[in-house]
Amino acid sequence: SATVPLLDWVPDWLEGRVDRPPSSPLSMVTVAGLKYWSRYMDFFLFPAVQHFPSIAGLLRMLPEADLHSISARMREHRLMRLIEATAVWRSAA
């Protein structure tokens, strides 16, 4: 980026590759970078995460949101991931 050049550093083995990401995951200052890296971010992937276009959009959604249901779905997903991670780490021990 213009303000922090090290965030745009690319390792030699990636330089010039056609399958190279459009930007560093540490430097998401462009629309292309955000679109590319958002598919790997928890807050875009996890179930029940609510997306809104703006603060005004959030304020419109809140009165109708079923917060208990959203929380229960998130809790269930977290529990399943914990069970999966526990199994992986037990097999690695």
PDB file of C-alpha atoms in Angstrom:
ATOM      1  CA  SER A   1       0.000   0.000   0.000  1.00  0.00           C
ATOM      2  CA  ALA A   2       1.039   3.616  -0.287  1.00  0.00           C
ATOM      3  CA  THR A   3       1.397   4.017   3.474  1.00  0.00           C
ATOM      4  CA  VAL A   4       2.891   0.668   4.531  1.00  0.00           C
ATOM      5  CA  PRO A   5       4.999  -0.844   1.721  1.00  0.00           C
ATOM      6  CA  LEU A   6       5.873  -4.019   3.658  1.00  0.00           C
ATOM      7  CA  LEU A   7       2.231  -5.089   3.606  1.00  0.00           C
ATOM      8  CA  ASP A   8       2.520  -5.512  -0.166  1.00  0.00           C
ATOM      9  CA  TRP A   9       5.680  -7.649   0.013  1.00  0.00           C
ATOM     10  CA  VAL A  10       5.528 -10.760  -2.156  1.00  0.00           C
ATOM     11  CA  PRO A  11       7.882 -13.733  -1.633  1.00  0.00           C
ATOM     12  CA  ASP A  12      10.160 -14.517  -4.575  1.00  0.00           C
ATOM     13  CA  TRP A  13       8.480 -17.870  -5.225  1.00  0.00           C
ATOM     14  CA  LEU A  14       5.116 -16.115  -5.818  1.00  0.00           C
ATOM     15  CA  GLU A  15       6.401 -13.239  -7.938  1.00  0.00           C
ATOM     16  CA  GLY A  16       5.110 -13.437 -11.507  1.00  0.00           C
ATOM     17  CA  ARG A  17       2.816 -16.434 -10.983  1.00  0.00           C
ATOM     18  CA  VAL A  18      -0.535 -16.269 -12.760  1.00  0.00           C
ATOM     19  CA  ASP A  19      -2.342 -17.830  -9.781  1.00  0.00           C
ATOM     20  CA  ARG A  20      -0.970 -15.220  -7.388  1.00  0.00           C
ATOM     21  CA  PRO A  21      -3.590 -13.487  -5.174  1.00  0.00           C
ATOM     22  CA  PRO A  22      -4.387  -9.894  -6.179  1.00  0.00           C
ATOM     23  CA  SER A  23      -2.984  -8.550  -2.915  1.00  0.00           C
ATOM     24  CA  SER A  24      -1.479  -9.529   0.403  1.00  0.00           C
ATOM     25  CA  PRO A  25      -4.011 -10.620   3.047  1.00  0.00           C
ATOM     26  CA  LEU A  26      -2.433  -7.951   5.236  1.00  0.00           C
ATOM     27  CA  SER A  27      -3.150  -5.174   2.761  1.00  0.00           C
ATOM     28  CA  MET A  28      -6.829  -5.251   1.899  1.00  0.00           C
ATOM     29  CA  VAL A  29      -7.225  -1.700   0.702  1.00  0.00           C
ATOM     30  CA  THR A  30      -8.728  -2.425  -2.710  1.00  0.00           C
ATOM     31  CA  VAL A  31     -12.093  -3.842  -3.723  1.00  0.00           C
ATOM     32  CA  ALA A  32     -10.332  -6.688  -5.580  1.00  0.00           C
ATOM     33  CA  GLY A  33      -8.308  -7.569  -2.479  1.00  0.00           C
ATOM     34  CA  LEU A  34     -11.373  -7.519  -0.241  1.00  0.00           C
ATOM     35  CA  LYS A  35     -13.397  -9.653  -2.660  1.00  0.00           C
ATOM     36  CA  TYR A  36     -10.602 -12.204  -2.966  1.00  0.00           C
ATOM     37  CA  TRP A  37      -9.701 -12.551   0.725  1.00  0.00           C
ATOM     38  CA  SER A  38     -13.251 -12.309   2.134  1.00  0.00           C
ATOM     39  CA  ARG A  39     -13.932 -15.895   1.050  1.00  0.00           C
ATOM     40  CA  TYR A  40     -11.380 -17.026   3.648  1.00  0.00           C
ATOM     41  CA  MET A  41     -12.514 -14.852   6.577  1.00  0.00           C
ATOM     42  CA  ASP A  42     -14.510 -16.349   9.438  1.00  0.00           C
ATOM     43  CA  PHE A  43     -16.937 -13.464   9.641  1.00  0.00           C
ATOM     44  CA  PHE A  44     -17.980 -14.103   6.031  1.00  0.00           C
ATOM     45  CA  LEU A  45     -18.045 -17.911   6.292  1.00  0.00           C
ATOM     46  CA  PHE A  46     -19.602 -18.846   9.609  1.00  0.00           C
ATOM     47  CA  PRO A  47     -23.328 -19.594   9.717  1.00  0.00           C
ATOM     48  CA  ALA A  48     -25.742 -17.040  11.144  1.00  0.00           C
ATOM     49  CA  VAL A  49     -23.341 -14.119  10.689  1.00  0.00           C
ATOM     50  CA  GLN A  50     -25.497 -11.199   9.649  1.00  0.00           C
ATOM     51  CA  HIS A  51     -24.263  -8.981   6.815  1.00  0.00           C
ATOM     52  CA  PHE A  52     -25.426  -5.426   6.321  1.00  0.00           C
ATOM     53  CA  PRO A  53     -24.466  -2.793   3.768  1.00  0.00           C
ATOM     54  CA  SER A  54     -24.090   0.127   6.173  1.00  0.00           C
ATOM     55  CA  ILE A  55     -24.816   1.344   9.703  1.00  0.00           C
ATOM     56  CA  ALA A  56     -28.239   2.453   8.474  1.00  0.00           C
ATOM     57  CA  GLY A  57     -28.814  -1.059   7.091  1.00  0.00           C
ATOM     58  CA  LEU A  58     -27.803  -2.560  10.431  1.00  0.00           C
ATOM     59  CA  LEU A  59     -30.215  -0.301  12.284  1.00  0.00           C
ATOM     60  CA  ARG A  60     -33.024  -1.361   9.930  1.00  0.00           C
ATOM     61  CA  MET A  61     -32.253  -5.068  10.477  1.00  0.00           C
ATOM     62  CA  LEU A  62     -31.900  -5.035  14.260  1.00  0.00           C
ATOM     63  CA  PRO A  63     -35.570  -4.692  15.274  1.00  0.00           C
ATOM     64  CA  GLU A  64     -36.519  -7.771  13.229  1.00  0.00           C
ATOM     65  CA  ALA A  65     -33.455  -9.898  13.998  1.00  0.00           C
ATOM     66  CA  ASP A  66     -34.052 -13.101  15.948  1.00  0.00           C
ATOM     67  CA  LEU A  67     -31.013 -12.713  18.174  1.00  0.00           C
ATOM     68  CA  HIS A  68     -31.690 -15.883  20.196  1.00  0.00           C
ATOM     69  CA  SER A  69     -31.831 -17.994  17.044  1.00  0.00           C
ATOM     70  CA  ILE A  70     -28.726 -16.343  15.606  1.00  0.00           C
ATOM     71  CA  SER A  71     -26.857 -16.933  18.872  1.00  0.00           C
ATOM     72  CA  ALA A  72     -27.989 -20.580  19.058  1.00  0.00           C
ATOM     73  CA  ARG A  73     -26.818 -21.274  15.484  1.00  0.00           C
ATOM     74  CA  MET A  74     -23.447 -19.668  16.205  1.00  0.00           C
ATOM     75  CA  ARG A  75     -23.089 -21.629  19.463  1.00  0.00           C
ATOM     76  CA  GLU A  76     -23.919 -24.900  17.690  1.00  0.00           C
ATOM     77  CA  HIS A  77     -21.383 -24.199  14.949  1.00  0.00           C
ATOM     78  CA  ARG A  78     -18.712 -23.346  17.525  1.00  0.00           C
ATOM     79  CA  LEU A  79     -19.388 -26.593  19.381  1.00  0.00           C
ATOM     80  CA  MET A  80     -19.076 -28.640  16.176  1.00  0.00           C
ATOM     81  CA  ARG A  81     -15.780 -26.944  15.307  1.00  0.00           C
ATOM     82  CA  LEU A  82     -14.511 -27.571  18.828  1.00  0.00           C
ATOM     83  CA  ILE A  83     -15.366 -31.267  18.554  1.00  0.00           C
ATOM     84  CA  GLU A  84     -13.624 -31.489  15.163  1.00  0.00           C
ATOM     85  CA  ALA A  85     -10.532 -29.653  16.413  1.00  0.00           C
ATOM     86  CA  THR A  86     -10.345 -31.821  19.521  1.00  0.00           C
ATOM     87  CA  ALA A  87     -10.344 -34.957  17.381  1.00  0.00           C
ATOM     88  CA  VAL A  88      -7.588 -33.557  15.147  1.00  0.00           C
ATOM     89  CA  TRP A  89      -5.366 -32.605  18.081  1.00  0.00           C
ATOM     90  CA  ARG A  90      -5.941 -35.929  19.848  1.00  0.00           C
ATOM     91  CA  SER A  91      -4.831 -37.810  16.743  1.00  0.00           C
ATOM     92  CA  ALA A  92      -1.753 -35.583  16.478  1.00  0.00           C
ATOM     93  CA  ALA A  93      -0.680 -36.229  20.081  1.00  0.00           C
TER      94      ALA A  93
END
